[in-house]
Short mmCIF file of N, CA and C in Angstrom, two decimals:
data_model
loop_
_atom_site.label_atom_id
_atom_site.label_comp_id
_atom_site.label_asym_id
_atom_site.label_seq_id
_atom_site.Cartn_x
_atom_site.Cartn_y
_atom_site.Cartn_z
N MET A 1 34.01 -50.21 -161.96
CA MET A 1 33.42 -50.83 -160.79
C MET A 1 34.12 -50.36 -159.51
N LYS A 2 35.46 -50.30 -159.57
CA LYS A 2 36.23 -49.84 -158.42
C LYS A 2 35.86 -48.39 -158.07
N GLY A 3 35.67 -47.57 -159.11
CA GLY A 3 35.29 -46.18 -158.89
C GLY A 3 33.93 -46.06 -158.23
N LEU A 4 33.00 -46.94 -158.62
CA LEU A 4 31.67 -46.95 -158.01
C LEU A 4 31.76 -47.31 -156.53
N ALA A 5 32.57 -48.31 -156.21
CA ALA A 5 32.73 -48.74 -154.82
C ALA A 5 33.34 -47.62 -153.98
N ILE A 6 34.33 -46.94 -154.53
CA ILE A 6 34.96 -45.83 -153.81
C ILE A 6 33.95 -44.70 -153.61
N GLY A 7 33.17 -44.43 -154.64
CA GLY A 7 32.15 -43.39 -154.55
C GLY A 7 31.11 -43.70 -153.49
N LEU A 8 30.65 -44.96 -153.43
CA LEU A 8 29.67 -45.36 -152.42
C LEU A 8 30.25 -45.26 -151.02
N CYS A 9 31.51 -45.66 -150.86
CA CYS A 9 32.17 -45.54 -149.55
C CYS A 9 32.26 -44.08 -149.13
N ALA A 10 32.62 -43.22 -150.06
CA ALA A 10 32.74 -41.79 -149.76
C ALA A 10 31.39 -41.21 -149.36
N MET A 11 30.31 -41.62 -150.05
CA MET A 11 28.98 -41.12 -149.71
C MET A 11 28.57 -41.60 -148.31
N GLN A 12 28.89 -42.86 -147.99
CA GLN A 12 28.54 -43.38 -146.67
C GLN A 12 29.30 -42.64 -145.57
N LEU A 13 30.59 -42.37 -145.81
CA LEU A 13 31.38 -41.62 -144.83
C LEU A 13 30.83 -40.21 -144.66
N ALA A 14 30.47 -39.57 -145.76
CA ALA A 14 29.93 -38.22 -145.68
C ALA A 14 28.61 -38.21 -144.91
N ALA A 15 27.76 -39.20 -145.16
CA ALA A 15 26.48 -39.26 -144.45
C ALA A 15 26.68 -39.47 -142.97
N SER A 16 27.63 -40.34 -142.60
CA SER A 16 27.85 -40.58 -141.18
C SER A 16 28.49 -39.37 -140.51
N ALA A 17 29.23 -38.57 -141.26
CA ALA A 17 29.87 -37.39 -140.68
C ALA A 17 28.85 -36.32 -140.32
N VAL A 18 27.75 -36.22 -141.07
CA VAL A 18 26.75 -35.20 -140.76
C VAL A 18 25.65 -35.72 -139.85
N ALA A 19 25.54 -37.04 -139.71
CA ALA A 19 24.54 -37.59 -138.81
C ALA A 19 24.93 -37.27 -137.38
N GLY A 20 23.97 -36.84 -136.60
CA GLY A 20 24.26 -36.50 -135.21
C GLY A 20 24.16 -37.70 -134.30
N THR A 21 24.36 -37.44 -133.04
CA THR A 21 24.18 -38.44 -132.01
C THR A 21 22.70 -38.83 -131.99
N PRO A 22 22.37 -40.12 -131.84
CA PRO A 22 20.95 -40.50 -131.76
C PRO A 22 20.26 -39.72 -130.63
N GLY A 23 19.13 -39.11 -130.95
CA GLY A 23 18.40 -38.32 -129.97
C GLY A 23 18.88 -36.89 -129.82
N GLU A 24 19.88 -36.51 -130.59
CA GLU A 24 20.45 -35.16 -130.50
C GLU A 24 19.46 -34.11 -130.97
N ILE A 25 19.40 -33.01 -130.24
CA ILE A 25 18.59 -31.87 -130.66
C ILE A 25 19.39 -31.07 -131.66
N ALA A 26 18.83 -30.88 -132.84
CA ALA A 26 19.51 -30.13 -133.90
C ALA A 26 19.34 -28.64 -133.67
N VAL A 27 20.16 -27.86 -134.36
CA VAL A 27 19.98 -26.41 -134.35
C VAL A 27 18.57 -26.12 -134.85
N GLY A 28 17.85 -25.28 -134.13
CA GLY A 28 16.46 -24.99 -134.43
C GLY A 28 15.49 -25.80 -133.59
N GLY A 29 16.00 -26.86 -132.97
CA GLY A 29 15.17 -27.72 -132.14
C GLY A 29 14.99 -27.16 -130.73
N GLN A 30 13.99 -27.65 -130.07
CA GLN A 30 13.64 -27.23 -128.71
C GLN A 30 14.32 -28.14 -127.69
N LEU A 31 14.95 -27.53 -126.68
CA LEU A 31 15.52 -28.34 -125.60
C LEU A 31 14.39 -28.97 -124.80
N PRO A 32 14.47 -30.27 -124.54
CA PRO A 32 13.43 -30.90 -123.73
C PRO A 32 13.69 -30.65 -122.24
N GLU A 33 12.77 -31.08 -121.43
CA GLU A 33 12.98 -31.01 -119.99
C GLU A 33 14.10 -31.98 -119.62
N ALA A 34 14.96 -31.56 -118.73
CA ALA A 34 16.03 -32.43 -118.24
C ALA A 34 16.41 -31.99 -116.84
N GLN A 35 16.80 -32.94 -116.04
CA GLN A 35 17.27 -32.68 -114.69
C GLN A 35 18.74 -32.27 -114.75
N LEU A 36 19.09 -31.21 -114.04
CA LEU A 36 20.48 -30.75 -113.94
C LEU A 36 20.95 -31.05 -112.52
N ASN A 37 21.93 -31.94 -112.40
CA ASN A 37 22.47 -32.32 -111.09
C ASN A 37 23.66 -31.43 -110.78
N ALA A 38 23.53 -30.63 -109.74
CA ALA A 38 24.53 -29.61 -109.41
C ALA A 38 25.83 -30.23 -108.93
N LEU A 39 26.94 -29.62 -109.35
CA LEU A 39 28.24 -29.98 -108.78
C LEU A 39 28.32 -29.45 -107.36
N VAL A 40 27.86 -28.23 -107.17
CA VAL A 40 27.80 -27.59 -105.86
C VAL A 40 26.46 -26.88 -105.81
N GLY A 41 25.75 -26.99 -104.72
CA GLY A 41 24.47 -26.31 -104.61
C GLY A 41 23.31 -27.19 -105.00
N SER A 42 22.25 -26.57 -105.47
CA SER A 42 20.99 -27.26 -105.73
C SER A 42 20.86 -27.74 -107.16
N ALA A 43 20.14 -28.85 -107.30
CA ALA A 43 19.78 -29.34 -108.63
C ALA A 43 18.77 -28.37 -109.24
N ALA A 44 18.59 -28.47 -110.54
CA ALA A 44 17.65 -27.60 -111.23
C ALA A 44 17.06 -28.35 -112.41
N LYS A 45 16.05 -27.77 -112.99
CA LYS A 45 15.48 -28.30 -114.23
C LYS A 45 15.88 -27.36 -115.35
N LEU A 46 16.15 -27.93 -116.51
CA LEU A 46 16.54 -27.12 -117.66
C LEU A 46 15.48 -26.07 -117.97
N SER A 47 14.22 -26.42 -117.81
CA SER A 47 13.13 -25.48 -118.11
C SER A 47 13.16 -24.25 -117.19
N SER A 48 13.78 -24.36 -116.02
CA SER A 48 13.85 -23.21 -115.11
C SER A 48 14.73 -22.10 -115.67
N LEU A 49 15.50 -22.40 -116.70
CA LEU A 49 16.39 -21.41 -117.30
C LEU A 49 15.77 -20.71 -118.50
N ARG A 50 14.54 -21.08 -118.85
CA ARG A 50 13.87 -20.41 -119.97
C ARG A 50 13.50 -18.99 -119.58
N GLY A 51 13.34 -18.15 -120.58
CA GLY A 51 13.00 -16.75 -120.34
C GLY A 51 14.18 -15.84 -120.57
N LYS A 52 15.38 -16.41 -120.59
CA LYS A 52 16.60 -15.67 -120.90
C LYS A 52 17.43 -16.52 -121.85
N PRO A 53 18.18 -15.88 -122.75
CA PRO A 53 19.11 -16.66 -123.57
C PRO A 53 20.09 -17.41 -122.67
N LEU A 54 20.60 -18.53 -123.18
CA LEU A 54 21.43 -19.41 -122.38
C LEU A 54 22.65 -19.88 -123.17
N LEU A 55 23.81 -19.78 -122.57
CA LEU A 55 25.03 -20.36 -123.12
C LEU A 55 25.34 -21.59 -122.28
N ILE A 56 25.35 -22.76 -122.93
CA ILE A 56 25.66 -24.02 -122.25
C ILE A 56 27.05 -24.45 -122.72
N ASN A 57 27.94 -24.69 -121.77
CA ASN A 57 29.28 -25.18 -122.09
C ASN A 57 29.42 -26.58 -121.52
N VAL A 58 29.65 -27.56 -122.41
CA VAL A 58 29.84 -28.95 -122.00
C VAL A 58 31.34 -29.20 -121.93
N TRP A 59 31.83 -29.68 -120.78
CA TRP A 59 33.26 -29.77 -120.54
C TRP A 59 33.59 -30.99 -119.68
N ALA A 60 34.87 -31.23 -119.52
CA ALA A 60 35.36 -32.26 -118.59
C ALA A 60 36.64 -31.75 -117.96
N SER A 61 36.88 -32.13 -116.72
CA SER A 61 38.06 -31.64 -116.00
C SER A 61 39.36 -32.13 -116.62
N TRP A 62 39.33 -33.26 -117.31
CA TRP A 62 40.53 -33.83 -117.93
C TRP A 62 40.78 -33.26 -119.34
N CYS A 63 39.89 -32.45 -119.84
CA CYS A 63 39.96 -31.92 -121.22
C CYS A 63 40.74 -30.60 -121.22
N GLY A 64 41.94 -30.62 -121.78
CA GLY A 64 42.78 -29.42 -121.83
C GLY A 64 42.11 -28.23 -122.48
N PRO A 65 41.51 -28.39 -123.68
CA PRO A 65 40.84 -27.25 -124.31
C PRO A 65 39.67 -26.71 -123.48
N CYS A 66 38.98 -27.61 -122.77
CA CYS A 66 37.88 -27.17 -121.89
C CYS A 66 38.42 -26.29 -120.77
N ARG A 67 39.50 -26.74 -120.18
CA ARG A 67 40.12 -25.99 -119.09
C ARG A 67 40.62 -24.63 -119.59
N ALA A 68 41.16 -24.63 -120.80
CA ALA A 68 41.74 -23.40 -121.36
C ALA A 68 40.69 -22.31 -121.58
N GLU A 69 39.47 -22.69 -121.96
CA GLU A 69 38.47 -21.67 -122.28
C GLU A 69 37.61 -21.24 -121.10
N MET A 70 37.67 -21.94 -119.99
CA MET A 70 36.77 -21.66 -118.86
C MET A 70 36.91 -20.23 -118.34
N GLY A 71 38.12 -19.72 -118.23
CA GLY A 71 38.31 -18.35 -117.75
C GLY A 71 37.68 -17.31 -118.66
N SER A 72 37.76 -17.53 -119.97
CA SER A 72 37.18 -16.56 -120.90
C SER A 72 35.65 -16.63 -120.89
N ILE A 73 35.08 -17.79 -120.60
CA ILE A 73 33.62 -17.89 -120.45
C ILE A 73 33.20 -17.09 -119.22
N GLU A 74 33.95 -17.22 -118.14
CA GLU A 74 33.65 -16.45 -116.92
C GLU A 74 33.73 -14.94 -117.20
N ARG A 75 34.75 -14.51 -117.93
CA ARG A 75 34.88 -13.07 -118.23
C ARG A 75 33.72 -12.59 -119.10
N LEU A 76 33.29 -13.40 -120.07
CA LEU A 76 32.13 -13.05 -120.90
C LEU A 76 30.88 -12.94 -120.01
N TYR A 77 30.71 -13.89 -119.13
CA TYR A 77 29.57 -13.89 -118.21
C TYR A 77 29.59 -12.65 -117.31
N GLN A 78 30.73 -12.31 -116.78
CA GLN A 78 30.85 -11.13 -115.91
C GLN A 78 30.53 -9.85 -116.69
N ARG A 79 30.94 -9.82 -117.94
CA ARG A 79 30.76 -8.60 -118.74
C ARG A 79 29.32 -8.44 -119.24
N TYR A 80 28.67 -9.53 -119.64
CA TYR A 80 27.37 -9.43 -120.30
C TYR A 80 26.23 -10.14 -119.59
N GLY A 81 26.51 -10.93 -118.57
CA GLY A 81 25.45 -11.70 -117.91
C GLY A 81 24.36 -10.84 -117.30
N LYS A 82 24.72 -9.67 -116.83
CA LYS A 82 23.72 -8.77 -116.23
C LYS A 82 22.75 -8.21 -117.26
N GLN A 83 23.10 -8.35 -118.55
CA GLN A 83 22.19 -7.88 -119.61
C GLN A 83 21.10 -8.90 -119.89
N GLY A 84 21.11 -9.99 -119.19
CA GLY A 84 19.99 -10.91 -119.32
C GLY A 84 20.27 -12.20 -120.04
N PHE A 85 21.43 -12.79 -119.88
CA PHE A 85 21.59 -14.15 -120.37
C PHE A 85 22.28 -14.99 -119.31
N ASN A 86 21.96 -16.27 -119.33
CA ASN A 86 22.52 -17.21 -118.37
C ASN A 86 23.67 -17.99 -118.99
N VAL A 87 24.56 -18.44 -118.15
CA VAL A 87 25.64 -19.35 -118.55
C VAL A 87 25.60 -20.52 -117.58
N ILE A 88 25.66 -21.73 -118.13
CA ILE A 88 25.83 -22.91 -117.28
C ILE A 88 26.91 -23.79 -117.89
N GLY A 89 27.58 -24.51 -117.03
CA GLY A 89 28.53 -25.52 -117.46
C GLY A 89 27.97 -26.89 -117.13
N ILE A 90 28.25 -27.85 -118.00
CA ILE A 90 27.84 -29.23 -117.77
C ILE A 90 29.07 -30.11 -117.90
N SER A 91 29.47 -30.71 -116.78
CA SER A 91 30.63 -31.59 -116.77
C SER A 91 30.21 -33.00 -117.16
N THR A 92 31.02 -33.65 -117.99
CA THR A 92 30.79 -35.04 -118.35
C THR A 92 31.70 -35.98 -117.57
N ASP A 93 32.34 -35.46 -116.54
CA ASP A 93 33.25 -36.27 -115.72
C ASP A 93 32.53 -37.44 -115.05
N ASP A 94 33.25 -38.55 -114.90
CA ASP A 94 32.77 -39.66 -114.08
C ASP A 94 33.01 -39.37 -112.61
N ASP A 95 34.03 -38.57 -112.35
CA ASP A 95 34.48 -38.29 -110.99
C ASP A 95 33.93 -36.93 -110.54
N HIS A 96 32.88 -36.98 -109.71
CA HIS A 96 32.24 -35.76 -109.22
C HIS A 96 33.24 -34.87 -108.50
N ALA A 97 34.10 -35.46 -107.68
CA ALA A 97 35.07 -34.68 -106.89
C ALA A 97 36.05 -33.95 -107.79
N ALA A 98 36.52 -34.61 -108.85
CA ALA A 98 37.47 -33.96 -109.78
C ALA A 98 36.81 -32.78 -110.48
N ALA A 99 35.56 -32.95 -110.89
CA ALA A 99 34.84 -31.85 -111.56
C ALA A 99 34.62 -30.69 -110.59
N ALA A 100 34.20 -31.00 -109.36
CA ALA A 100 33.97 -29.95 -108.36
C ALA A 100 35.26 -29.21 -108.03
N ARG A 101 36.37 -29.95 -107.94
CA ARG A 101 37.68 -29.32 -107.68
C ARG A 101 38.04 -28.36 -108.81
N PHE A 102 37.83 -28.80 -110.05
CA PHE A 102 38.16 -27.93 -111.18
C PHE A 102 37.34 -26.65 -111.15
N VAL A 103 36.05 -26.75 -110.87
CA VAL A 103 35.20 -25.55 -110.80
C VAL A 103 35.71 -24.62 -109.70
N LYS A 104 36.06 -25.18 -108.56
CA LYS A 104 36.55 -24.36 -107.45
C LYS A 104 37.86 -23.66 -107.83
N VAL A 105 38.80 -24.40 -108.39
CA VAL A 105 40.10 -23.85 -108.76
C VAL A 105 39.96 -22.80 -109.87
N SER A 106 39.05 -23.04 -110.81
CA SER A 106 38.90 -22.10 -111.93
C SER A 106 38.23 -20.80 -111.50
N GLY A 107 37.51 -20.81 -110.37
CA GLY A 107 36.92 -19.59 -109.85
C GLY A 107 35.70 -19.09 -110.61
N VAL A 108 35.05 -19.95 -111.38
CA VAL A 108 33.88 -19.49 -112.13
C VAL A 108 32.69 -19.29 -111.20
N SER A 109 31.86 -18.30 -111.53
CA SER A 109 30.71 -17.98 -110.69
C SER A 109 29.40 -18.48 -111.28
N PHE A 110 29.41 -18.94 -112.52
CA PHE A 110 28.17 -19.45 -113.10
C PHE A 110 27.95 -20.90 -112.63
N ALA A 111 26.69 -21.32 -112.68
CA ALA A 111 26.31 -22.65 -112.19
C ALA A 111 26.91 -23.75 -113.06
N ASN A 112 27.36 -24.80 -112.41
CA ASN A 112 27.89 -25.97 -113.11
C ASN A 112 27.19 -27.22 -112.61
N TYR A 113 26.91 -28.10 -113.54
CA TYR A 113 26.18 -29.33 -113.27
C TYR A 113 27.01 -30.51 -113.76
N ILE A 114 26.64 -31.72 -113.34
CA ILE A 114 27.36 -32.91 -113.78
C ILE A 114 26.38 -33.85 -114.48
N ASP A 115 26.87 -34.49 -115.52
CA ASP A 115 26.06 -35.37 -116.36
C ASP A 115 26.75 -36.73 -116.47
N ARG A 116 26.85 -37.43 -115.34
CA ARG A 116 27.55 -38.72 -115.33
C ARG A 116 26.91 -39.76 -116.22
N ASN A 117 25.60 -39.68 -116.42
CA ASN A 117 24.90 -40.65 -117.27
C ASN A 117 24.89 -40.23 -118.74
N LEU A 118 25.48 -39.09 -119.04
CA LEU A 118 25.65 -38.56 -120.41
C LEU A 118 24.33 -38.30 -121.13
N VAL A 119 23.26 -38.08 -120.39
CA VAL A 119 21.96 -37.77 -121.00
C VAL A 119 22.04 -36.44 -121.73
N LEU A 120 22.51 -35.40 -121.05
CA LEU A 120 22.60 -34.08 -121.68
C LEU A 120 23.66 -34.06 -122.76
N GLU A 121 24.77 -34.76 -122.53
CA GLU A 121 25.82 -34.84 -123.55
C GLU A 121 25.24 -35.39 -124.85
N ASN A 122 24.43 -36.43 -124.78
CA ASN A 122 23.82 -37.01 -125.98
C ASN A 122 22.76 -36.09 -126.57
N LEU A 123 21.93 -35.47 -125.73
CA LEU A 123 20.90 -34.55 -126.23
C LEU A 123 21.53 -33.38 -126.99
N LEU A 124 22.64 -32.88 -126.46
CA LEU A 124 23.29 -31.72 -127.08
C LEU A 124 24.23 -32.11 -128.21
N GLY A 125 24.56 -33.39 -128.33
CA GLY A 125 25.44 -33.85 -129.41
C GLY A 125 26.90 -33.59 -129.13
N ALA A 126 27.30 -33.73 -127.88
CA ALA A 126 28.69 -33.44 -127.49
C ALA A 126 29.58 -34.65 -127.74
N ASP A 127 29.82 -34.94 -129.01
CA ASP A 127 30.72 -36.05 -129.32
C ASP A 127 32.18 -35.62 -129.26
N ARG A 128 32.42 -34.31 -129.19
CA ARG A 128 33.76 -33.74 -128.97
C ARG A 128 33.62 -32.62 -127.96
N LEU A 129 34.64 -32.47 -127.14
CA LEU A 129 34.64 -31.44 -126.10
C LEU A 129 35.73 -30.42 -126.37
N PRO A 130 35.53 -29.20 -125.94
CA PRO A 130 34.30 -28.66 -125.37
C PRO A 130 33.25 -28.42 -126.46
N LEU A 131 32.01 -28.41 -126.03
CA LEU A 131 30.89 -28.04 -126.89
C LEU A 131 30.19 -26.87 -126.22
N THR A 132 29.91 -25.84 -127.00
CA THR A 132 29.15 -24.70 -126.48
C THR A 132 27.90 -24.56 -127.33
N VAL A 133 26.77 -24.43 -126.65
CA VAL A 133 25.47 -24.36 -127.30
C VAL A 133 24.81 -23.05 -126.89
N LEU A 134 24.35 -22.29 -127.88
CA LEU A 134 23.60 -21.06 -127.62
C LEU A 134 22.12 -21.38 -127.78
N VAL A 135 21.33 -21.00 -126.78
CA VAL A 135 19.91 -21.31 -126.74
C VAL A 135 19.14 -20.00 -126.55
N ASP A 136 18.07 -19.81 -127.33
CA ASP A 136 17.32 -18.56 -127.17
C ASP A 136 16.44 -18.61 -125.93
N ASP A 137 15.73 -17.51 -125.67
CA ASP A 137 14.94 -17.40 -124.44
C ASP A 137 13.74 -18.32 -124.40
N GLU A 138 13.39 -18.93 -125.53
CA GLU A 138 12.28 -19.88 -125.57
C GLU A 138 12.75 -21.33 -125.54
N GLY A 139 14.06 -21.54 -125.41
CA GLY A 139 14.59 -22.89 -125.31
C GLY A 139 14.97 -23.54 -126.62
N ARG A 140 15.06 -22.75 -127.70
CA ARG A 140 15.47 -23.28 -129.00
C ARG A 140 16.97 -23.15 -129.17
N VAL A 141 17.59 -24.21 -129.68
CA VAL A 141 19.02 -24.20 -129.96
C VAL A 141 19.26 -23.32 -131.18
N ILE A 142 20.12 -22.29 -131.04
CA ILE A 142 20.38 -21.41 -132.17
C ILE A 142 21.78 -21.59 -132.75
N LYS A 143 22.70 -22.18 -131.99
CA LYS A 143 24.05 -22.41 -132.52
C LYS A 143 24.77 -23.42 -131.65
N LYS A 144 25.61 -24.27 -132.30
CA LYS A 144 26.47 -25.22 -131.60
C LYS A 144 27.89 -25.04 -132.12
N MET A 145 28.85 -25.03 -131.19
CA MET A 145 30.25 -24.87 -131.58
C MET A 145 31.11 -25.85 -130.78
N THR A 146 31.91 -26.63 -131.49
CA THR A 146 32.84 -27.52 -130.80
C THR A 146 34.23 -26.92 -130.83
N GLY A 147 35.00 -27.28 -129.84
CA GLY A 147 36.37 -26.80 -129.76
C GLY A 147 36.48 -25.57 -128.87
N SER A 148 37.68 -25.35 -128.43
CA SER A 148 37.97 -24.24 -127.52
C SER A 148 38.01 -22.92 -128.27
N ARG A 149 37.59 -21.87 -127.60
CA ARG A 149 37.71 -20.51 -128.15
C ARG A 149 37.89 -19.54 -127.00
N GLN A 150 38.35 -18.37 -127.35
CA GLN A 150 38.47 -17.28 -126.37
C GLN A 150 37.13 -16.56 -126.38
N TRP A 151 36.31 -16.81 -125.36
CA TRP A 151 34.96 -16.27 -125.33
C TRP A 151 34.91 -14.78 -125.05
N ASP A 152 36.01 -14.19 -124.63
CA ASP A 152 36.04 -12.74 -124.43
C ASP A 152 36.79 -12.03 -125.55
N SER A 153 37.05 -12.73 -126.66
CA SER A 153 37.67 -12.10 -127.83
C SER A 153 36.61 -11.29 -128.58
N PRO A 154 37.02 -10.30 -129.38
CA PRO A 154 36.03 -9.51 -130.14
C PRO A 154 35.12 -10.38 -131.01
N GLU A 155 35.67 -11.42 -131.65
CA GLU A 155 34.86 -12.29 -132.51
C GLU A 155 33.79 -13.03 -131.71
N SER A 156 34.18 -13.58 -130.58
CA SER A 156 33.22 -14.33 -129.76
C SER A 156 32.19 -13.40 -129.12
N ILE A 157 32.63 -12.24 -128.67
CA ILE A 157 31.69 -11.27 -128.10
C ILE A 157 30.68 -10.86 -129.15
N ASN A 158 31.13 -10.62 -130.37
CA ASN A 158 30.23 -10.27 -131.47
C ASN A 158 29.23 -11.40 -131.72
N LEU A 159 29.71 -12.64 -131.74
CA LEU A 159 28.85 -13.79 -131.97
C LEU A 159 27.74 -13.86 -130.91
N VAL A 160 28.12 -13.76 -129.65
CA VAL A 160 27.16 -13.88 -128.55
C VAL A 160 26.22 -12.68 -128.49
N THR A 161 26.75 -11.47 -128.63
CA THR A 161 25.88 -10.29 -128.55
C THR A 161 24.88 -10.26 -129.70
N GLN A 162 25.29 -10.70 -130.89
CA GLN A 162 24.34 -10.75 -132.00
C GLN A 162 23.31 -11.86 -131.80
N ALA A 163 23.77 -13.03 -131.39
CA ALA A 163 22.85 -14.16 -131.19
C ALA A 163 21.82 -13.85 -130.11
N PHE A 164 22.26 -13.19 -129.04
CA PHE A 164 21.38 -12.90 -127.91
C PHE A 164 20.83 -11.48 -127.93
N ARG A 165 21.18 -10.71 -128.97
CA ARG A 165 20.71 -9.32 -129.13
C ARG A 165 21.04 -8.47 -127.90
N LEU A 166 22.30 -8.52 -127.49
CA LEU A 166 22.78 -7.75 -126.35
C LEU A 166 23.42 -6.46 -126.83
N LYS A 167 23.49 -5.49 -125.95
CA LYS A 167 24.18 -4.24 -126.26
C LYS A 167 25.66 -4.43 -126.00
N THR A 168 26.48 -4.04 -126.97
CA THR A 168 27.93 -4.14 -126.76
C THR A 168 28.40 -2.92 -126.00
N ARG A 169 29.49 -3.11 -125.27
CA ARG A 169 30.07 -1.97 -124.55
C ARG A 169 31.56 -2.07 -124.61
#
């Protein structure tokens, strides 16, 4: 009987571990329309980014791993962005000024938006930060990765160039 109870608990834990955030778009799913509120500059609609592959990085200014990877995302964008893919950052900060300061200090040139109401965070399933989502040119999610990485490393460049069918150089 004890073994059965342990087994049922283990199954419940395993099921909850694979269950996503309610309303989360799974890999293979289509990104819905959403408003992007700019940290600096103009607001945009998520649908305005269709037509090119898209790398979405969900971050927060207080998140050490998020801060650590931002420079490598910028270098990846500088190296391959002209080949036809977009990069955007989405801050989950409550403090707009802190997020804007971080973007300014980090020197990134790609557009960054803020998601104070956590709508995009929930849609993308960002229960841990940073979260990076690769989206194809038709708006379908093709890959999700949590945790920091060096986006200009050979492994990450290979991942992005294959996912987006870019020419390596």
